[in-house]
């Protein structure tokens, strides 16, 4: 079956703008988590959505937000972009939420802020 | 919160040799430890995982061991091949925080033919 699909693959934005990234999880999966990957900070957890509810949130400013739709697709939004927001944004799909749940990643969206 | 340390940061091995990557974690409540392989331009791929009630797990040429007392776990790749060259990440999850994974810093593995 199809894997995790993230769109777009690449984005270039200007400081101060906002951006919306999209993630379609594996069919039947109800949990979507978002991560930021940078050379300096590595992979950092942003937030998780399960059944349209935010389940958990990482240590990121309020400029980073997300939501999940009834079909489990998720979007994340970053407002007032800063140069430091340049990163690979990864979405992970899981069947459920809770202990020892496997997570499968998409290919990511490469965001460059200029 | 959880903290995961991963060593080494880079590892160069000759084709056919074994590679070992080690991780330590800080939160004794962690009970799920996946390993991911990330190739250039791609997202992390789940290659193997281990749960806290198991000490070792094998899948063909890869194996993972877990020592809950010492709070460390390791990835072993035997008979390495050039296609094993990638960045490998360990992670830990305690389940109480949903599906949140805390990742190690990554190990860049280069397999020389």
Short mmCIF file of C-alpha atoms in Angstrom, two decimals:
data_model
loop_
_atom_site.label_atom_id
_atom_site.label_comp_id
_atom_site.label_asym_id
_atom_site.label_seq_id
_atom_site.Cartn_x
_atom_site.Cartn_y
_atom_site.Cartn_z
CA UNK A 1 0.00 0.00 0.00
CA UNK A 2 1.05 3.62 -0.44
CA UNK A 3 3.45 5.11 2.06
CA UNK A 4 3.43 8.49 3.74
CA UNK A 5 3.06 11.35 1.27
CA UNK A 6 4.34 14.83 2.02
CA UNK A 7 3.77 17.83 -0.20
CA UNK A 8 5.41 19.87 -1.42
CA UNK A 9 8.88 18.32 -1.51
CA UNK A 10 10.66 21.66 -1.69
CA UNK A 11 9.73 25.19 -0.67
CA UNK A 12 11.54 28.52 -0.69
CA UNK A 13 10.00 31.28 1.40
CA UNK A 14 11.00 34.75 2.52
CA UNK A 15 11.45 35.79 6.14
CA UNK A 16 8.18 36.94 7.65
CA UNK A 17 5.99 34.83 5.39
CA UNK A 18 3.98 31.84 6.51
CA UNK A 19 3.96 28.31 5.11
CA UNK A 20 1.68 25.28 5.20
CA UNK A 21 2.96 21.74 4.74
CA UNK A 22 0.79 18.72 4.11
CA UNK A 23 1.02 15.07 5.11
CA UNK A 24 -1.13 12.12 4.05
CA UNK A 25 -0.54 9.12 6.33
CA UNK A 26 -0.60 5.47 5.38
CA UNK A 27 -4.16 4.29 4.75
CA UNK A 28 -5.75 3.21 8.03
CA UNK A 29 -3.25 5.09 10.19
CA UNK A 30 -4.77 7.60 12.56
CA UNK A 31 -1.72 9.18 14.17
CA UNK A 32 0.48 11.77 12.50
CA UNK A 33 3.60 13.20 14.11
CA UNK A 34 5.77 16.01 12.81
CA UNK A 35 9.53 16.41 13.23
CA UNK A 36 12.05 19.05 12.30
CA UNK A 37 15.46 17.88 11.09
CA UNK A 38 18.44 20.23 10.99
CA UNK A 39 22.21 19.56 10.90
CA UNK A 40 22.68 21.32 14.23
CA UNK A 41 19.73 20.05 16.29
CA UNK A 42 19.05 16.73 14.61
CA UNK A 43 15.54 15.28 14.66
CA UNK A 44 13.22 17.11 17.01
CA UNK A 45 9.59 16.32 17.78
CA UNK A 46 7.11 19.08 16.95
CA UNK A 47 3.68 17.57 17.72
CA UNK A 48 1.44 14.55 17.30
CA UNK A 49 -2.17 14.42 16.19
CA UNK A 50 -4.48 11.48 16.76
CA UNK A 51 -8.15 11.46 15.81
CA UNK A 52 -8.01 15.19 15.05
CA UNK A 53 -6.70 16.03 18.53
CA UNK A 54 -3.21 17.20 19.43
CA UNK A 55 -1.82 14.45 21.59
CA UNK A 56 1.54 15.94 22.48
CA UNK A 57 3.67 18.97 21.69
CA UNK A 58 7.41 19.50 21.57
CA UNK A 59 9.39 22.51 22.67
CA UNK A 60 8.78 24.85 19.75
CA UNK A 61 7.36 28.39 19.71
CA UNK A 62 3.70 29.05 19.05
CA UNK A 63 4.53 30.03 15.46
CA UNK A 64 4.48 26.30 14.77
CA UNK A 65 1.00 24.84 14.67
CA UNK A 66 -0.80 21.93 13.15
CA UNK A 67 -4.10 20.25 12.63
CA UNK A 68 -5.55 16.95 11.53
CA UNK A 69 -8.61 16.34 9.41
CA UNK A 70 -11.24 13.64 9.70
CA UNK A 71 -9.49 11.59 6.99
CA UNK A 72 -6.28 11.66 9.13
CA UNK A 73 -4.46 13.96 6.74
CA UNK A 74 -2.48 16.58 8.61
CA UNK A 75 -1.10 20.01 7.95
CA UNK A 76 1.47 22.03 9.82
CA UNK A 77 1.80 25.77 9.60
CA UNK A 78 4.71 28.01 10.42
CA UNK A 79 3.96 31.71 10.68
CA UNK A 80 6.38 34.66 10.59
CA UNK A 81 9.18 32.56 9.16
CA UNK A 82 12.72 33.02 10.45
CA UNK A 83 15.99 32.00 8.79
CA UNK A 84 16.42 29.37 11.49
CA UNK A 85 13.24 27.62 10.37
CA UNK A 86 15.10 26.31 7.33
CA UNK A 87 14.99 22.55 7.77
CA UNK A 88 13.67 19.24 6.54
CA UNK A 89 10.18 18.75 7.98
CA UNK A 90 9.22 15.13 8.37
CA UNK A 91 5.87 13.56 8.97
CA UNK A 92 5.50 10.15 10.62
CA UNK A 93 2.43 7.96 10.36
CA UNK A 94 1.32 5.41 12.96
CA UNK A 95 -1.63 3.06 13.24
CA UNK A 96 -2.41 4.18 16.79
CA UNK A 97 -0.97 6.23 19.60
CA UNK A 98 0.67 4.90 22.74
CA UNK A 99 3.35 2.43 23.80
CA UNK A 100 5.61 0.71 21.28
CA UNK A 101 3.88 2.03 18.20
CA UNK A 102 5.79 1.81 14.94
CA UNK A 103 6.21 5.09 13.10
CA UNK A 104 6.80 5.37 9.35
CA UNK A 105 8.25 8.52 7.86
CA UNK A 106 7.59 10.33 4.64
CA UNK A 107 10.33 11.80 2.47
CA UNK A 108 9.93 15.22 4.02
CA UNK A 109 9.49 18.78 2.86
CA UNK A 110 12.70 20.77 2.48
CA UNK A 111 11.95 24.36 3.56
CA UNK A 112 14.44 27.10 2.82
CA UNK A 113 13.85 30.54 4.31
CA UNK A 114 15.73 33.39 2.62
CA UNK B 1 12.59 14.71 29.52
CA UNK B 2 14.23 11.87 27.67
CA UNK B 3 17.76 12.28 26.35
CA UNK B 4 19.35 9.85 23.88
CA UNK B 5 23.09 9.79 23.21
CA UNK B 6 24.46 7.95 20.16
CA UNK B 7 28.02 6.87 19.37
CA UNK B 8 30.02 7.00 17.22
CA UNK B 9 29.01 9.94 15.04
CA UNK B 10 30.85 8.46 12.06
CA UNK B 11 31.85 4.88 11.32
CA UNK B 12 33.91 3.59 8.42
CA UNK B 13 34.08 -0.16 7.84
CA UNK B 14 35.39 -2.48 5.17
CA UNK B 15 32.79 -4.37 3.16
CA UNK B 16 32.07 -7.66 4.88
CA UNK B 17 33.03 -6.44 8.34
CA UNK B 18 30.59 -5.75 11.17
CA UNK B 19 29.35 -2.37 12.35
CA UNK B 20 28.13 -1.55 15.86
CA UNK B 21 26.32 1.61 16.93
CA UNK B 22 25.56 2.28 20.59
CA UNK B 23 22.91 4.43 22.26
CA UNK B 24 22.13 5.34 25.84
CA UNK B 25 18.90 6.82 27.17
CA UNK B 26 18.05 8.63 30.36
CA UNK B 27 14.36 7.93 31.09
CA UNK B 28 13.83 4.56 32.76
CA UNK B 29 10.16 4.71 31.66
CA UNK B 30 11.18 4.32 27.99
CA UNK B 31 9.94 1.01 26.63
CA UNK B 32 10.28 1.14 22.85
CA UNK B 33 13.51 1.57 20.89
CA UNK B 34 13.39 1.81 17.09
CA UNK B 35 16.29 2.21 14.68
CA UNK B 36 16.06 4.17 11.45
CA UNK B 37 18.22 4.33 8.34
CA UNK B 38 18.25 7.54 6.35
CA UNK B 39 19.70 7.72 2.87
CA UNK B 40 20.50 10.96 1.12
CA UNK B 41 17.38 12.84 0.09
CA UNK B 42 15.02 10.43 1.80
CA UNK B 43 13.10 10.22 5.04
CA UNK B 44 14.15 7.86 7.85
CA UNK B 45 13.25 4.22 7.22
CA UNK B 46 12.38 1.95 10.15
CA UNK B 47 14.75 -1.02 9.98
CA UNK B 48 14.30 -2.76 13.31
CA UNK B 49 12.88 -2.09 16.75
CA UNK B 50 12.94 -3.65 20.20
CA UNK B 51 10.57 -3.49 23.11
CA UNK B 52 11.49 -3.42 26.78
CA UNK B 53 10.44 -7.00 27.46
CA UNK B 54 12.98 -8.34 24.96
CA UNK B 55 16.77 -8.43 25.27
CA UNK B 56 17.71 -9.10 21.65
CA UNK B 57 16.08 -9.16 18.24
CA UNK B 58 17.48 -10.22 14.87
CA UNK B 59 16.40 -9.67 11.29
CA UNK B 60 18.77 -11.17 8.73
CA UNK B 61 22.02 -9.17 8.94
CA UNK B 62 20.87 -6.70 11.57
CA UNK B 63 20.32 -7.21 15.27
CA UNK B 64 19.52 -5.01 18.21
CA UNK B 65 20.30 -5.61 21.87
CA UNK B 66 18.79 -3.87 24.89
CA UNK B 67 20.12 -3.60 28.43
CA UNK B 68 17.41 -1.95 30.52
CA UNK B 69 19.47 -1.97 33.69
CA UNK B 70 22.27 0.00 32.08
CA UNK B 71 19.85 1.95 29.88
CA UNK B 72 21.64 1.28 26.64
CA UNK B 73 20.86 -0.42 23.36
CA UNK B 74 22.93 -1.25 20.31
CA UNK B 75 22.56 -1.93 16.60
CA UNK B 76 24.72 -4.62 15.01
CA UNK B 77 25.11 -4.98 11.25
CA UNK B 78 27.00 -8.05 10.07
CA UNK B 79 28.53 -8.70 6.65
CA UNK B 80 28.22 -5.05 5.70
CA UNK B 81 27.56 -4.13 2.09
CA UNK B 82 27.98 -0.82 0.22
CA UNK B 83 24.21 -0.31 0.29
CA UNK B 84 24.40 -0.20 4.09
CA UNK B 85 26.10 3.20 3.76
CA UNK B 86 23.68 5.74 5.26
CA UNK B 87 22.97 7.68 8.44
CA UNK B 88 21.49 5.57 11.24
CA UNK B 89 19.40 6.96 14.08
CA UNK B 90 18.38 5.35 17.33
CA UNK B 91 15.31 6.57 19.19
CA UNK B 92 13.38 6.00 22.39
CA UNK B 93 9.73 6.29 23.31
CA UNK B 94 7.96 5.91 26.65
CA UNK B 95 4.44 5.71 25.30
CA UNK B 96 3.09 8.03 27.99
CA UNK B 97 3.82 10.89 25.62
CA UNK B 98 1.91 9.32 22.77
CA UNK B 99 4.12 8.47 19.82
CA UNK B 100 6.80 11.01 20.62
CA UNK B 101 10.24 9.70 19.70
CA UNK B 102 13.45 11.16 21.09
CA UNK B 103 16.31 10.62 18.64
CA UNK B 104 20.02 10.20 19.01
CA UNK B 105 22.32 12.45 16.99
CA UNK B 106 22.88 9.90 14.22
CA UNK B 107 25.79 7.80 12.97
CA UNK B 108 27.09 8.20 9.44
CA UNK B 109 28.17 4.76 8.26
CA UNK B 110 30.44 4.37 5.26
CA UNK B 111 31.05 0.88 3.90
CA UNK B 112 34.18 0.79 1.75
CA UNK B 113 34.21 -1.77 -1.07
#
